[in-house]
Coordinates of N, CA and C in Angstrom, one line a residue:
X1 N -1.4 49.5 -17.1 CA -2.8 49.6 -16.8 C -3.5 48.3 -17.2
X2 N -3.3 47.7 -18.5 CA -3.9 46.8 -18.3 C -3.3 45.4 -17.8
X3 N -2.3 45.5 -17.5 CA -1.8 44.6 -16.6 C -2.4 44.6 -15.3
X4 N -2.9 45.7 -14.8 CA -3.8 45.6 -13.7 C -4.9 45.3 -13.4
X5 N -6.0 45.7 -15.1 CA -7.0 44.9 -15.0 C -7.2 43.8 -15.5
X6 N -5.9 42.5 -15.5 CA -6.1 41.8 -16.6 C -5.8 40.8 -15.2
X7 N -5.1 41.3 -13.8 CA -4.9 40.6 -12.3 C -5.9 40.6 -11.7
X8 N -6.9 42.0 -11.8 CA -8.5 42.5 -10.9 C -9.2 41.2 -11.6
X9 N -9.3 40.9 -13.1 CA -10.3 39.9 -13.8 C -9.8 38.8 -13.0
X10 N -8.5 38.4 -12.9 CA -8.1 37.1 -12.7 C -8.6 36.8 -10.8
X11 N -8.6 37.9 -10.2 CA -8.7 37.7 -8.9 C -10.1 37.5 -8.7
X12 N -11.3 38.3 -9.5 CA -12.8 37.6 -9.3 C -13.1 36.6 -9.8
X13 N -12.3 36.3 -10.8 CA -12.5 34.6 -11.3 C -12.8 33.5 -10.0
X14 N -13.8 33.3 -10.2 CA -14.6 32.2 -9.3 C -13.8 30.6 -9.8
X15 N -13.3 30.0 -8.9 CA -12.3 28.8 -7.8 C -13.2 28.0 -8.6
X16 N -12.1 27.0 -9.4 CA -12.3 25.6 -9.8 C -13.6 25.1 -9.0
X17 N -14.5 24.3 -9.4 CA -15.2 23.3 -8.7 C -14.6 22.1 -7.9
X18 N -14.8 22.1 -7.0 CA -14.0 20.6 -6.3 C -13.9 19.5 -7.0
X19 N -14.9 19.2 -7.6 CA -14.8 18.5 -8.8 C -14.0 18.3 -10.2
X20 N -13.2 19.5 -10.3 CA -12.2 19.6 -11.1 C -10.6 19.1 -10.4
X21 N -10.8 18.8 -9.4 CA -9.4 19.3 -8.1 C -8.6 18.3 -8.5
X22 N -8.0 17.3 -8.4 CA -7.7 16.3 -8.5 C -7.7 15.4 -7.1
X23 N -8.3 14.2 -7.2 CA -8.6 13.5 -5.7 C -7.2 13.8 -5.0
X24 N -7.1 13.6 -3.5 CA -6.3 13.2 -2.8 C -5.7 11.9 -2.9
X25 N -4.2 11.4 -3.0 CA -4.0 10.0 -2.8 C -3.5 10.1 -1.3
X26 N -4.8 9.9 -1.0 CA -4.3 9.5 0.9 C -5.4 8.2 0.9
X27 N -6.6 8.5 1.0 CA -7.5 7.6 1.6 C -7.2 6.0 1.2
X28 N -7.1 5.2 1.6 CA -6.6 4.0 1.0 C -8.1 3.1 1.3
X29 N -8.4 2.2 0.2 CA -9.5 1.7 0.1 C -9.3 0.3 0.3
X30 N -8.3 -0.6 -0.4 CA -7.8 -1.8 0.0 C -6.4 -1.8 -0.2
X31 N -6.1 -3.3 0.4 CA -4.9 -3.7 0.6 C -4.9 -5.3 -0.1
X32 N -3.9 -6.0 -0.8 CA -3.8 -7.0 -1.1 C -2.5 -7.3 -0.9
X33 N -2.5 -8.1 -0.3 CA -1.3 -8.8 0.4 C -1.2 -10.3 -0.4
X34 N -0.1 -10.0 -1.2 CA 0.7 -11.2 -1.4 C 1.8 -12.0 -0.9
X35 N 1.4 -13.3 -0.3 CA 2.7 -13.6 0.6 C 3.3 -14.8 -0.3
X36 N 4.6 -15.1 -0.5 CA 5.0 -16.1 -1.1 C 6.2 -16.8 -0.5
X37 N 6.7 -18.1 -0.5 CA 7.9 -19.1 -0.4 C 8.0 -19.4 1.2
X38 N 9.1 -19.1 1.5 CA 8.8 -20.2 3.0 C 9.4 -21.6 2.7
X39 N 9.2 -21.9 3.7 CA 9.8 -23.3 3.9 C 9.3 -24.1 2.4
X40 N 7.8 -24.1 3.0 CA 6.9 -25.0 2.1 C 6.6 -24.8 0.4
X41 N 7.2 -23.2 0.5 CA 7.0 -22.3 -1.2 C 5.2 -22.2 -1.3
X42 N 4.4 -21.8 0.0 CA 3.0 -21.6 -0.4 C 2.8 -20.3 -0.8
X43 N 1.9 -20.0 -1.3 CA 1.5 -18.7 -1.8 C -0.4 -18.6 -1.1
X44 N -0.1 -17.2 -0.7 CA -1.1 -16.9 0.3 C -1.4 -15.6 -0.1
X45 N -2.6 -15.5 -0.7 CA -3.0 -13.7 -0.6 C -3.9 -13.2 0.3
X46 N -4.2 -12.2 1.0 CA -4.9 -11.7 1.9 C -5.4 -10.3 1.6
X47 N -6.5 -9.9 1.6 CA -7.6 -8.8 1.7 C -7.5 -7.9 2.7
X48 N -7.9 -6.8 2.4 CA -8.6 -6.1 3.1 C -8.9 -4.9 2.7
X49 N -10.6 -4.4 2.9 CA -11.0 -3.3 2.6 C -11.9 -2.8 3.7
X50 N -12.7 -2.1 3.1 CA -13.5 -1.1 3.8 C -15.0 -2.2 4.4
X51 N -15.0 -3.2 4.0 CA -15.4 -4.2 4.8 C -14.9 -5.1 5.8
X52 N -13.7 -5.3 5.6 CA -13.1 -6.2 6.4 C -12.9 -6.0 7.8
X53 N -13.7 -6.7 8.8 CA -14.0 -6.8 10.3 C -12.4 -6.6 10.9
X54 N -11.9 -5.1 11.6 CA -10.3 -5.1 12.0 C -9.7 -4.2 10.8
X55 N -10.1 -4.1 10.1 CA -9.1 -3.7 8.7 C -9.1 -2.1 8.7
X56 N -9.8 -1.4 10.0 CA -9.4 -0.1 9.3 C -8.0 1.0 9.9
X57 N -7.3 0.0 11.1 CA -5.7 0.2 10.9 C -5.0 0.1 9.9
X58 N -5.3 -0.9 9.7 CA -4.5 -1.5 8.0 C -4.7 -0.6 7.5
X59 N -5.9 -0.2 6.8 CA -5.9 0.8 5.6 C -5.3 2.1 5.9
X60 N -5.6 2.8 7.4 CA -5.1 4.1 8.2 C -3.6 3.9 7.8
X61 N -3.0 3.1 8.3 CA -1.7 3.1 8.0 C -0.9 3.1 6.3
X62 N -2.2 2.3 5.6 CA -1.5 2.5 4.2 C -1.6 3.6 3.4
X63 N -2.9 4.5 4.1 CA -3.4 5.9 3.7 C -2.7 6.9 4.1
X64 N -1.2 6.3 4.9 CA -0.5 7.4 5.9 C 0.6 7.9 4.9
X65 N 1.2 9.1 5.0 CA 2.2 9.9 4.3 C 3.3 8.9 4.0
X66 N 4.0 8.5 5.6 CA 4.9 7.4 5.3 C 4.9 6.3 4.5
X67 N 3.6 5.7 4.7 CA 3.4 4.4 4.0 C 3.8 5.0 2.4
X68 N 2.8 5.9 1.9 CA 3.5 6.8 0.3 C 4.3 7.3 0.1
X69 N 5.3 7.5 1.1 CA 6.6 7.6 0.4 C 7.4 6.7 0.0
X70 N 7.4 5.5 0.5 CA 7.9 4.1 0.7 C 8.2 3.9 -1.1
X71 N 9.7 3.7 -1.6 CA 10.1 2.9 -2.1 C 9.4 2.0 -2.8
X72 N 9.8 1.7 -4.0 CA 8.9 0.2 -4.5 C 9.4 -1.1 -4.4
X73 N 10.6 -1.3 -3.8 CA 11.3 -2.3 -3.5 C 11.9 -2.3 -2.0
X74 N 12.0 -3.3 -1.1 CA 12.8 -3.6 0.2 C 13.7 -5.0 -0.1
X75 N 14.9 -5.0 -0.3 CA 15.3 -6.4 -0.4 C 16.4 -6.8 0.6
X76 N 16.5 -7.8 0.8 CA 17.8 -8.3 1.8 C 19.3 -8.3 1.0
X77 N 20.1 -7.9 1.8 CA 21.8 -8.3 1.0 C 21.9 -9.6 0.9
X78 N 21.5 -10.7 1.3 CA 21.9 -11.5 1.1 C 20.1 -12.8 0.9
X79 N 19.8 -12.7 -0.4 CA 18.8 -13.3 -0.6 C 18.4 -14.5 -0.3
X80 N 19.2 -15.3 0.5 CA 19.2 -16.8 1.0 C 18.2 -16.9 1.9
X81 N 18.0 -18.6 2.1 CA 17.1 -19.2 2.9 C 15.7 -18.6 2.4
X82 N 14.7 -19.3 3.5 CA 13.6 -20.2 2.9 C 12.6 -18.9 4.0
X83 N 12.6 -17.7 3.4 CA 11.7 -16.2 4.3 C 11.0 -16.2 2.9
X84 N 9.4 -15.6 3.7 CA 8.6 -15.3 2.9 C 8.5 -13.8 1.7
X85 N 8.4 -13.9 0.9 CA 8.2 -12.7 0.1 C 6.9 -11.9 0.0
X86 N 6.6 -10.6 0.5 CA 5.5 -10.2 0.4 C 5.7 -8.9 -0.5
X87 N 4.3 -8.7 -1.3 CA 3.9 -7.8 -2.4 C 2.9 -6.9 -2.2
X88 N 3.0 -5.9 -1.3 CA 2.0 -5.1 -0.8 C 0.7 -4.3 -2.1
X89 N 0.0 -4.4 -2.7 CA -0.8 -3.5 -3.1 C -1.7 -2.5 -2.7
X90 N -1.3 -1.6 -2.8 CA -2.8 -0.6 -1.8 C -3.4 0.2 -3.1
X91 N -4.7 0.2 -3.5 CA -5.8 1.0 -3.9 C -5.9 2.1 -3.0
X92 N -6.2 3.1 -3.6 CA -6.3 4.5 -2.8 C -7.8 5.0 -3.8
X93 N -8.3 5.9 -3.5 CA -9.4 6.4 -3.9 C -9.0 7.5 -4.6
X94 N -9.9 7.7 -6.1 CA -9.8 8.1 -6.9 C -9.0 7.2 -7.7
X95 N -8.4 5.8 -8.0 CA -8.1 4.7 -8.9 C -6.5 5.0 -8.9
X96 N -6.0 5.4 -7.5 CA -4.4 5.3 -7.5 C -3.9 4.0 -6.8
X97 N -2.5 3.5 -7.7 CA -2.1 2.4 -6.9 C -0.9 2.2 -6.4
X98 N -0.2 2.1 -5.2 CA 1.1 1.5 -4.9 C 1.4 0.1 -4.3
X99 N 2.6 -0.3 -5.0 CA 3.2 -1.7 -4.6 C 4.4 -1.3 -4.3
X100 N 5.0 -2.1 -3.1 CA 5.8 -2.4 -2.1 C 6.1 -4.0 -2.1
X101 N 7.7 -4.1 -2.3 CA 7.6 -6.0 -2.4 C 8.9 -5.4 -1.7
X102 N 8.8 -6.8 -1.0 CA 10.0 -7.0 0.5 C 9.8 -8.6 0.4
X103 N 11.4 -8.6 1.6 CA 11.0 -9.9 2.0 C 10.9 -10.3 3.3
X104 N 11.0 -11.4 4.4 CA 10.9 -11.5 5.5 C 12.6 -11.0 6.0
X105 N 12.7 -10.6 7.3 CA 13.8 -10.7 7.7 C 14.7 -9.3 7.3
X106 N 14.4 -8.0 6.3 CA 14.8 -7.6 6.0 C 14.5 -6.0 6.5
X107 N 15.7 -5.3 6.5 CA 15.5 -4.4 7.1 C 14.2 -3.3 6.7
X108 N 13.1 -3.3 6.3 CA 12.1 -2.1 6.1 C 11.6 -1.0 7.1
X109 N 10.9 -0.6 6.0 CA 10.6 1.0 7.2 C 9.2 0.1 8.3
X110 N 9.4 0.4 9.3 CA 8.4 -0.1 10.1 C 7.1 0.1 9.9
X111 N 6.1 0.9 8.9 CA 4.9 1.2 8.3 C 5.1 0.2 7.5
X112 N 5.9 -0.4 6.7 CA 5.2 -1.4 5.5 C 5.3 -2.7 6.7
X113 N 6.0 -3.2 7.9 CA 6.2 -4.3 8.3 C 4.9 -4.4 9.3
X114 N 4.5 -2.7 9.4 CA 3.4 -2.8 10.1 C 1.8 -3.6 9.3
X115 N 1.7 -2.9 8.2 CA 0.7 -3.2 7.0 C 1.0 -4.7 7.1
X116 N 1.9 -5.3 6.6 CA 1.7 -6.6 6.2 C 1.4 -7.2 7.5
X117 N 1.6 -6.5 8.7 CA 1.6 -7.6 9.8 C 0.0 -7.8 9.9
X118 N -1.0 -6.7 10.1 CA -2.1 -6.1 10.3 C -2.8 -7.3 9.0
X119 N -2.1 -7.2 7.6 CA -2.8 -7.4 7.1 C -2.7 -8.7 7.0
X120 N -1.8 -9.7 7.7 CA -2.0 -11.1 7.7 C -2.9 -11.6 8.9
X121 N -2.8 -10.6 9.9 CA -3.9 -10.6 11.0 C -5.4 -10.5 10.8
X122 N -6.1 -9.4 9.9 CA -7.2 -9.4 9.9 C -8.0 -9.6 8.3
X123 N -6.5 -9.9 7.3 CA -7.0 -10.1 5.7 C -7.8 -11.3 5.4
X124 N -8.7 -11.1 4.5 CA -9.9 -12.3 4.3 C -8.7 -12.8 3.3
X125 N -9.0 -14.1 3.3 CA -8.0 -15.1 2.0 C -9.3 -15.5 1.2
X126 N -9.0 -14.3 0.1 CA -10.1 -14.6 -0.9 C -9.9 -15.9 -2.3
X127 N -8.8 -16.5 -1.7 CA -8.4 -17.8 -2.8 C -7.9 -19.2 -2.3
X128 N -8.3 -19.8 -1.9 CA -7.8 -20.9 -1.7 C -6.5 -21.9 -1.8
X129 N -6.4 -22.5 -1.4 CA -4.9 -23.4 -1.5 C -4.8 -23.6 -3.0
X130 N -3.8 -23.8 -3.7 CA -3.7 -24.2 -5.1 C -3.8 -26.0 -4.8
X131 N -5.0 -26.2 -5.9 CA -4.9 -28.1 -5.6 C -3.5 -28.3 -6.1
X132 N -3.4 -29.6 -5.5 CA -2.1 -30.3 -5.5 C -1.8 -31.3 -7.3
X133 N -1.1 -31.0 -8.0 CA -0.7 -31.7 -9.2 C -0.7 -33.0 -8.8

C-alpha cells in the first residue's frame, strides 16, 4: 500500500523546469579553424559564427549528430610531405566544446572535410600574418 502511494505522489510531482534540463549540445555557435604547415609552414586561423556573412552551413553542419560523433583525432599512415594541418574547434551552446585535428590528404569522415572546407570559404581571419623575424 504504500508503495502505491509513494508512485501516485511521484506521478503528480510537477516536471523539472526547463531550466533545470541540461542544454542540448547540438546548436553550434562558432567554429575556429586552425590551419597549419604547407609548403610555406603558415599558420592561418579562420572564424566563424553566428555573424559571419555564409557561415550558417558551417555551423549547421558542426551542430549535426555526425559532426559529434567524430573522433578527436584523423591522421594519415604515413605523416610525410608538406599537407596542411587543421584543428577544428566548435563552441556549441550552453559552453560545450569539441576539437577535431586532421590533416590534408587523409582519409576523414566527409562532415569534418566539409566544416573545414566551408570554413576556409566563408571564415573571417581574425589574426594576421605573423611579422617576419
Amino acid at each position: 500500500m504504500t508503495f502505491v502511494a509513494v508512485c501516485g505522489i511521484a506521478a503528480l510531482a510537477p516536471a523539472a523546469p526547463a531550466a533545470a534540463s541540461p542544454i542540448p549540445f547540438s546548436s553550434a555557435t562558432k567554429i575556429v579553424l586552425d590551419r597549419s604547415g604547407g609548403f610555406a609552414g603558415e599558420k592561418t586561423a579562420f572564424v566563424v559564427d553566428r555573424t559571419t556573412v555564409g557561415g550558417a552551413k558551417a555551423l549547421r553542419m558542426a551542430g549535426s549528430v555526425k559532426f559529434r560523433w567524430l573522433r578527436s583525432s584523423y591522421q594519415p599512415r604515413n605523416p610525410c610531405c608538406d599537407r596542411y594541418e587543421y584543428k577544428v574547434t566548435v563552441s556549441y551552446r550552453g559552453g560545450y566544446r569539441k576539437t577535431v585535428r586532421t590533416v590534408q590528404g587523409t582519409d576523414a569522415p566527409r562532415v569534418l572535410l566539409d566544416v573545414i572546407s566551408e570554413g576556409e570559404r566563408v571564415g573571417v581571419r581574425p589574426f594576421g600574418p605573423a611579422p617576419a623575424a
